[in-house]
Amino acid sequence: MQKKDLISIKDWTEEEIKHLFYTAAKIKGYQKTNLKFHPLEGKTLGMMFAKASTRTRVSFEVGMYQLGGYPLYLDIKANLQVARGESIEDTAKVLSGYLDGIMIRTYNHDDVVKLAEFGTIPVINGLTDLLHPCQVLTDIFTFMEYRGEAKGATVAFIGDGNNMAHSWLYGAARTGMNLNIVSPKDYQVNKEIYEDAKKIAKDNNCKLSLFEDPKEAVKNVDLIYTDVWASMGQEAEQKKRAKAFAGYKVDRDLLNRADKNALVMHCLPAHRGDEITSDVMDDRKHSAIFDEAENRLHLQKGILYLLMK
Ligand code: CP
Ligand code: NVA
């Protein structure tokens, strides 16, 4: 069945995700061999942003051009009437008459759900306070490029129980990866999402676990993942969080406790020296961080193609 949206990894089956990875790998191949591929000619993607972005904005914008389509940047706060109170429902209906798809980055996850529900065009979640599906799909795709198979591998997520951690719960569960999450006591993942993802994991023979000690969580894992301690919108909590997360830094000592060939990933932007040390970020043997960033382009071209062609 043709999928309409990508709101959460949960909504896509393992087969659909596999098909996305296959499609993205093919499209990446076209790009690397300078083959023109313009399936979205004449189509327009509206890119609605309420938060800052480097990777998401540039990779979606360039991705649309490369697929022959047109990306239209829409600054929610500065230009759109939603910032002045026009409803998401009305906005969804209006934009469905002009555009062929929407990518949205905003705070409230329900706004994205509503946009998809009231609009008739595909909606792609480019990050909410709750989830960041495009990033985690890219991360798993990148892991598979390095290691061939994701199923059965173990990932340790170190740090805030945030949008990245939540999408990792669904991403790991859907693709059969084991996931160890370790966060300070007051910064744990959303319990409902954890329980929900655990049901999917159980059916897929993989395990999602919460740990208390980062050293235990990384023991023998195949991938260490981390993210900033204060996400967009939490800037005022930066100092308080820095204290709470002090023992959650991905450094050489932690990396040495993982499998000797373990990869390290970070969605970026990073605060070097806080959640991850520079020597780990730049470690040529272990860090897949900048390949991961590049793959946002290729993986999302796969999403755009599958949803908008
Ligand atoms: N990882 C990620 O989504 O980066 P941006 O915030 O720069 O888009
Ligand atoms: N957790 C981070 C991810 C940024 C890509 C944030 O929401 O700011």
GROMACS .gro file of C-alpha atoms and ligand atoms in nm:
model
  325
    1MET     CA    1   0.000   0.000   0.000
    2GLN     CA    2   0.121   0.351  -0.082
    3LYS     CA    3   0.216   0.526   0.245
    4LYS     CA    4   0.092   0.880   0.288
    5ASP     CA    5   0.310   1.015   0.570
    6LEU     CA    6   0.619   0.966   0.783
    7ILE     CA    7   0.523   1.087   1.129
    8SER     CA    8   0.678   0.812   1.341
    9ILE     CA    9   0.891   0.507   1.262
   10LYS     CA   10   0.623   0.314   1.449
   11ASP     CA   11   0.383   0.370   1.157
   12TRP     CA   12   0.608   0.194   0.907
   13THR     CA   13   0.645  -0.185   0.899
   14GLU     CA   14   0.981  -0.357   0.891
   15GLU     CA   15   0.919  -0.440   0.523
   16GLU     CA   16   0.843  -0.076   0.440
   17ILE     CA   17   1.159   0.036   0.619
   18LYS     CA   18   1.366  -0.224   0.432
   19HIS     CA   19   1.216  -0.099   0.105
   20LEU     CA   20   1.306   0.258   0.203
   21PHE     CA   21   1.668   0.156   0.272
   22TYR     CA   22   1.687  -0.026  -0.060
   23THR     CA   23   1.544   0.279  -0.241
   24ALA     CA   24   1.777   0.522  -0.062
   25ALA     CA   25   2.081   0.308  -0.144
   26LYS     CA   26   1.983   0.306  -0.513
   27ILE     CA   27   1.926   0.682  -0.518
   28LYS     CA   28   2.259   0.736  -0.341
   29GLY     CA   29   2.420   0.526  -0.614
   30TYR     CA   30   2.269   0.747  -0.887
   31GLN     CA   31   2.405   1.053  -0.709
   32LYS     CA   32   2.754   0.908  -0.669
   33THR     CA   33   2.771   0.815  -1.037
   34ASN     CA   34   2.624   1.146  -1.159
   35LEU     CA   35   2.314   0.981  -1.299
   36LYS     CA   36   2.024   1.221  -1.330
   37PHE     CA   37   1.705   1.104  -1.157
   38HIS     CA   38   1.414   1.349  -1.171
   39PRO     CA   39   1.100   1.163  -1.062
   40LEU     CA   40   0.961   1.467  -0.877
   41GLU     CA   41   0.968   1.708  -1.171
   42GLY     CA   42   0.691   1.966  -1.134
   43LYS     CA   43   0.632   1.881  -0.768
   44THR     CA   44   0.672   2.118  -0.474
   45LEU     CA   45   0.765   2.036  -0.115
   46GLY     CA   46   0.668   2.293   0.150
   47MET     CA   47   0.930   2.295   0.426
   48MET     CA   48   0.777   2.442   0.744
   49PHE     CA   49   1.022   2.534   1.019
   50ALA     CA   50   0.949   2.663   1.369
   51LYS     CA   51   1.299   2.570   1.495
   52ALA     CA   52   1.654   2.615   1.369
   53SER     CA   53   1.814   2.359   1.137
   54THR     CA   54   2.125   2.300   0.932
   55ARG     CA   55   2.107   1.935   0.823
   56THR     CA   56   1.731   1.894   0.787
   57ARG     CA   57   1.676   2.213   0.595
   58VAL     CA   58   1.972   2.182   0.361
   59SER     CA   59   1.935   1.809   0.296
   60PHE     CA   60   1.562   1.830   0.220
   61GLU     CA   61   1.606   2.140   0.007
   62VAL     CA   62   1.896   1.998  -0.194
   63GLY     CA   63   1.727   1.657  -0.207
   64MET     CA   64   1.417   1.807  -0.369
   65TYR     CA   65   1.629   1.987  -0.631
   66GLN     CA   66   1.824   1.671  -0.707
   67LEU     CA   67   1.498   1.478  -0.759
   68GLY     CA   68   1.382   1.744  -1.006
   69GLY     CA   69   1.131   1.910  -0.772
   70TYR     CA   70   1.105   2.246  -0.597
   71PRO     CA   71   1.155   2.304  -0.223
   72LEU     CA   72   0.969   2.598  -0.070
   73TYR     CA   73   1.105   2.718   0.266
   74LEU     CA   74   0.831   2.838   0.501
   75ASP     CA   75   0.935   3.004   0.827
   76ILE     CA   76   0.649   2.932   1.064
   77LYS     CA   77   0.730   3.206   1.313
   78ALA     CA   78   0.823   3.483   1.071
   79ASN     CA   79   0.585   3.435   0.779
   80LEU     CA   80   0.297   3.198   0.826
   81GLN     CA   81  -0.045   3.286   0.962
   82VAL     CA   82  -0.034   2.986   1.198
   83ALA     CA   83   0.195   3.195   1.417
   84ARG     CA   84  -0.091   3.448   1.439
   85GLY     CA   85  -0.346   3.187   1.533
   86GLU     CA   86  -0.473   3.034   1.208
   87SER     CA   87  -0.555   2.672   1.289
   88ILE     CA   88  -0.341   2.379   1.181
   89GLU     CA   89  -0.656   2.220   1.037
   90ASP     CA   90  -0.724   2.516   0.803
   91THR     CA   91  -0.356   2.549   0.716
   92ALA     CA   92  -0.345   2.180   0.623
   93LYS     CA   93  -0.647   2.215   0.393
   94VAL     CA   94  -0.513   2.529   0.225
   95LEU     CA   95  -0.158   2.399   0.172
   96SER     CA   96  -0.296   2.074   0.029
   97GLY     CA   97  -0.428   2.281  -0.262
   98TYR     CA   98  -0.084   2.424  -0.347
   99LEU     CA   99   0.180   2.171  -0.253
  100ASP     CA  100   0.259   1.806  -0.325
  101GLY     CA  101   0.411   1.739   0.017
  102ILE     CA  102   0.506   1.901   0.346
  103MET     CA  103   0.810   1.857   0.568
  104ILE     CA  104   0.761   2.016   0.908
  105ARG     CA  105   0.988   2.082   1.207
  106THR     CA  106   0.804   2.214   1.509
  107TYR     CA  107   0.755   2.181   1.887
  108ASN     CA  108   0.420   2.017   1.942
  109HIS     CA  109   0.402   1.667   1.796
  110ASP     CA  110   0.021   1.681   1.774
  111ASP     CA  111   0.048   1.965   1.522
  112VAL     CA  112   0.223   1.730   1.282
  113VAL     CA  113  -0.035   1.458   1.339
  114LYS     CA  114  -0.315   1.710   1.270
  115LEU     CA  115  -0.144   1.845   0.959
  116ALA     CA  116  -0.138   1.492   0.819
  117GLU     CA  117  -0.492   1.420   0.927
  118PHE     CA  118  -0.653   1.733   0.782
  119GLY     CA  119  -0.433   1.763   0.473
  120THR     CA  120  -0.449   1.537   0.169
  121ILE     CA  121  -0.077   1.549   0.083
  122PRO     CA  122   0.216   1.356   0.238
  123VAL     CA  123   0.355   1.497   0.564
  124ILE     CA  124   0.710   1.424   0.679
  125ASN     CA  125   0.812   1.483   1.039
  126GLY     CA  126   1.138   1.679   1.037
  127LEU     CA  127   1.156   1.674   1.421
  128THR     CA  128   0.915   1.749   1.702
  129ASP     CA  129   0.972   1.764   2.078
  130LEU     CA  130   0.868   1.397   2.080
  131LEU     CA  131   1.028   1.230   1.776
  132HIS     CA  132   1.290   1.264   1.501
  133PRO     CA  133   1.220   0.973   1.262
  134CYS     CA  134   1.423   1.091   0.958
  135GLN     CA  135   1.735   1.104   1.174
  136VAL     CA  136   1.703   0.756   1.325
  137LEU     CA  137   1.614   0.595   0.991
  138THR     CA  138   1.932   0.756   0.854
  139ASP     CA  139   2.131   0.627   1.152
  140ILE     CA  140   2.018   0.268   1.101
  141PHE     CA  141   2.076   0.296   0.725
  142THR     CA  142   2.430   0.422   0.799
  143PHE     CA  143   2.493   0.143   1.049
  144MET     CA  144   2.395  -0.108   0.779
  145GLU     CA  145   2.632   0.052   0.528
  146TYR     CA  146   2.916  -0.006   0.774
  147ARG     CA  147   2.813  -0.342   0.914
  148GLY     CA  148   2.582  -0.501   0.656
  149GLU     CA  149   2.312  -0.602   0.901
  150ALA     CA  150   2.130  -0.413   1.177
  151LYS     CA  151   1.923  -0.702   1.310
  152GLY     CA  152   2.072  -0.847   1.627
  153ALA     CA  153   2.319  -0.561   1.681
  154THR     CA  154   2.313  -0.370   2.011
  155VAL     CA  155   2.301   0.007   2.046
  156ALA     CA  156   2.362   0.212   2.361
  157PHE     CA  157   2.188   0.549   2.376
  158ILE     CA  158   2.362   0.768   2.634
  159GLY     CA  159   2.195   1.086   2.760
  160ASP     CA  160   1.864   1.264   2.750
  161GLY     CA  161   1.543   1.061   2.712
  162ASN     CA  162   1.443   1.299   2.431
  163ASN     CA  163   1.305   1.295   2.075
  164MET     CA  164   1.612   1.106   1.952
  165ALA     CA  165   1.582   0.842   2.224
  166HIS     CA  166   1.212   0.796   2.147
  167SER     CA  167   1.269   0.750   1.775
  168TRP     CA  168   1.552   0.509   1.856
  169LEU     CA  169   1.306   0.303   2.063
  170TYR     CA  170   1.079   0.262   1.760
  171GLY     CA  171   1.368   0.234   1.514
  172ALA     CA  172   1.542  -0.043   1.708
  173ALA     CA  173   1.215  -0.229   1.772
  174ARG     CA  174   1.113  -0.219   1.405
  175THR     CA  175   1.452  -0.327   1.268
  176GLY     CA  176   1.533  -0.589   1.531
  177MET     CA  177   1.816  -0.409   1.709
  178ASN     CA  178   1.870  -0.430   2.085
  179LEU     CA  179   1.877  -0.093   2.257
  180ASN     CA  180   2.022   0.006   2.597
  181ILE     CA  181   1.915   0.351   2.711
  182VAL     CA  182   2.087   0.521   3.002
  183SER     CA  183   1.970   0.863   3.127
  184PRO     CA  184   1.987   1.055   3.456
  185LYS     CA  185   1.695   0.986   3.690
  186ASP     CA  186   1.495   1.298   3.600
  187TYR     CA  187   1.556   1.273   3.227
  188GLN     CA  188   1.420   0.930   3.141
  189VAL     CA  189   1.234   0.842   2.821
  190ASN     CA  190   0.857   0.872   2.799
  191LYS     CA  191   0.725   0.557   2.970
  192GLU     CA  192   0.431   0.515   2.730
  193ILE     CA  193   0.659   0.518   2.428
  194TYR     CA  194   0.898   0.278   2.601
  195GLU     CA  195   0.620   0.030   2.680
  196ASP     CA  196   0.470   0.067   2.333
  197ALA     CA  197   0.804   0.009   2.158
  198LYS     CA  198   0.874  -0.289   2.385
  199LYS     CA  199   0.566  -0.465   2.248
  200ILE     CA  200   0.698  -0.422   1.892
  201ALA     CA  201   1.044  -0.536   2.005
  202LYS     CA  202   0.903  -0.848   2.165
  203ASP     CA  203   0.739  -0.952   1.837
  204ASN     CA  204   1.066  -0.882   1.658
  205ASN     CA  205   1.285  -1.078   1.901
  206CYS     CA  206   1.492  -0.783   2.020
  207LYS     CA  207   1.530  -0.617   2.356
  208LEU     CA  208   1.488  -0.258   2.474
  209SER     CA  209   1.634  -0.194   2.821
  210LEU     CA  210   1.684   0.097   3.058
  211PHE     CA  211   2.016   0.114   3.243
  212GLU     CA  212   2.139   0.315   3.541
  213ASP     CA  213   2.511   0.307   3.476
  214PRO     CA  214   2.657   0.425   3.141
  215LYS     CA  215   2.953   0.186   3.185
  216GLU     CA  216   2.714  -0.109   3.208
  217ALA     CA  217   2.499   0.017   2.920
  218VAL     CA  218   2.789   0.028   2.671
  219LYS     CA  219   2.943  -0.310   2.756
  220ASN     CA  220   3.019  -0.490   2.425
  221VAL     CA  221   2.771  -0.279   2.222
  222ASP     CA  222   2.809  -0.233   1.846
  223LEU     CA  223   2.708   0.133   1.843
  224ILE     CA  224   2.725   0.416   2.096
  225TYR     CA  225   2.480   0.698   2.029
  226THR     CA  226   2.446   1.034   2.199
  227ASP     CA  227   2.276   1.371   2.158
  228VAL     CA  228   2.286   1.714   2.322
  229TRP     CA  229   2.187   1.746   2.686
  230ALA     CA  230   1.954   2.043   2.620
  231SER     CA  231   1.740   2.023   2.308
  232MET     CA  232   1.595   2.313   2.111
  233GLY     CA  233   1.351   2.494   2.337
  234GLN     CA  234   1.538   2.389   2.656
  235GLU     CA  235   1.819   2.644   2.635
  236ALA     CA  236   1.725   2.798   2.973
  237GLU     CA  237   1.790   2.460   3.141
  238GLN     CA  238   2.141   2.427   2.996
  239LYS     CA  239   2.329   2.481   3.324
  240LYS     CA  240   2.104   2.261   3.534
  241ARG     CA  241   2.123   1.988   3.275
  242ALA     CA  242   2.502   2.009   3.246
  243LYS     CA  243   2.520   1.916   3.616
  244ALA     CA  244   2.272   1.630   3.590
  245PHE     CA  245   2.442   1.484   3.281
  246ALA     CA  246   2.803   1.519   3.399
  247GLY     CA  247   2.855   1.141   3.420
  248TYR     CA  248   2.704   1.080   3.075
  249LYS     CA  249   2.986   1.196   2.849
  250VAL     CA  250   3.088   0.973   2.560
  251ASP     CA  251   3.465   0.972   2.603
  252ARG     CA  252   3.754   0.735   2.537
  253ASP     CA  253   3.696   0.542   2.858
  254LEU     CA  254   3.333   0.470   2.767
  255LEU     CA  255   3.423   0.382   2.408
  256ASN     CA  256   3.686   0.133   2.532
  257ARG     CA  257   3.413  -0.060   2.714
  258ALA     CA  258   3.212  -0.117   2.396
  259ASP     CA  259   3.294  -0.379   2.131
  260LYS     CA  260   3.640  -0.315   1.989
  261ASN     CA  261   3.486  -0.230   1.649
  262ALA     CA  262   3.199  -0.026   1.791
  263LEU     CA  263   3.074   0.271   1.592
  264VAL     CA  264   2.991   0.609   1.743
  265MET     CA  265   2.709   0.829   1.617
  266HIS     CA  266   2.557   1.165   1.706
  267CYS     CA  267   2.268   1.330   1.523
  268LEU     CA  268   2.444   1.671   1.545
  269PRO     CA  269   2.471   1.955   1.623
  270ALA     CA  270   2.716   1.847   1.898
  271HIS     CA  271   2.847   2.031   2.197
  272ARG     CA  272   3.204   1.906   2.181
  273GLY     CA  273   3.340   1.847   2.529
  274ASP     CA  274   2.994   1.810   2.683
  275GLU     CA  275   2.806   1.498   2.568
  276ILE     CA  276   3.097   1.379   2.351
  277THR     CA  277   3.470   1.449   2.349
  278SER     CA  278   3.638   1.576   2.033
  279ASP     CA  279   3.880   1.284   2.015
  280VAL     CA  280   3.589   1.037   2.001
  281MET     CA  281   3.396   1.250   1.751
  282ASP     CA  282   3.695   1.266   1.520
  283ASP     CA  283   3.815   0.907   1.574
  284ARG     CA  284   3.864   0.764   1.224
  285LYS     CA  285   3.814   0.404   1.331
  286HIS     CA  286   3.493   0.448   1.530
  287SER     CA  287   3.312   0.769   1.439
  288ALA     CA  288   3.048   0.742   1.164
  289ILE     CA  289   2.914   1.087   1.254
  290PHE     CA  290   2.983   1.276   0.932
  291ASP     CA  291   2.878   0.988   0.704
  292GLU     CA  292   2.562   0.980   0.910
  293ALA     CA  293   2.510   1.352   0.844
  294GLU     CA  294   2.565   1.307   0.468
  295ASN     CA  295   2.323   1.017   0.460
  296ARG     CA  296   2.039   1.244   0.572
  297LEU     CA  297   2.038   1.362   0.209
  298HIS     CA  298   2.027   1.015   0.053
  299LEU     CA  299   1.784   0.858   0.298
  300GLN     CA  300   1.543   1.152   0.276
  301LYS     CA  301   1.554   1.143  -0.104
  302GLY     CA  302   1.430   0.788  -0.059
  303ILE     CA  303   1.146   0.912   0.161
  304LEU     CA  304   1.056   1.193  -0.081
  305TYR     CA  305   1.056   0.954  -0.374
  306LEU     CA  306   0.841   0.692  -0.202
  307LEU     CA  307   0.586   0.941  -0.067
  308MET     CA  308   0.568   1.194  -0.352
  309LYS     CA  309   0.639   1.016  -0.681
  310CP      N1  310   2.032   1.634   1.313
  310CP      C1  311   1.954   1.735   1.272
  310CP      O1  312   1.834   1.721   1.254
  310CP      O2  313   2.021   1.852   1.250
  310CP      P1  314   1.958   1.996   1.222
  310CP      O3  315   1.896   2.041   1.353
  310CP      O4  316   2.074   2.081   1.182
  310CP      O5  317   1.854   1.984   1.116
  311NVA     N1  318   1.742   1.654   2.057
  311NVA     C1  319   1.787   1.756   1.966
  311NVA     C2  320   1.804   1.698   1.829
  311NVA     C3  321   1.854   1.796   1.727
  311NVA     C4  322   1.866   1.737   1.590
  311NVA     C5  323   1.689   1.871   1.966
  311NVA     O1  324   1.568   1.846   1.963
  311NVA     O2  325   1.732   1.986   1.969
   0.00000   0.00000   0.00000
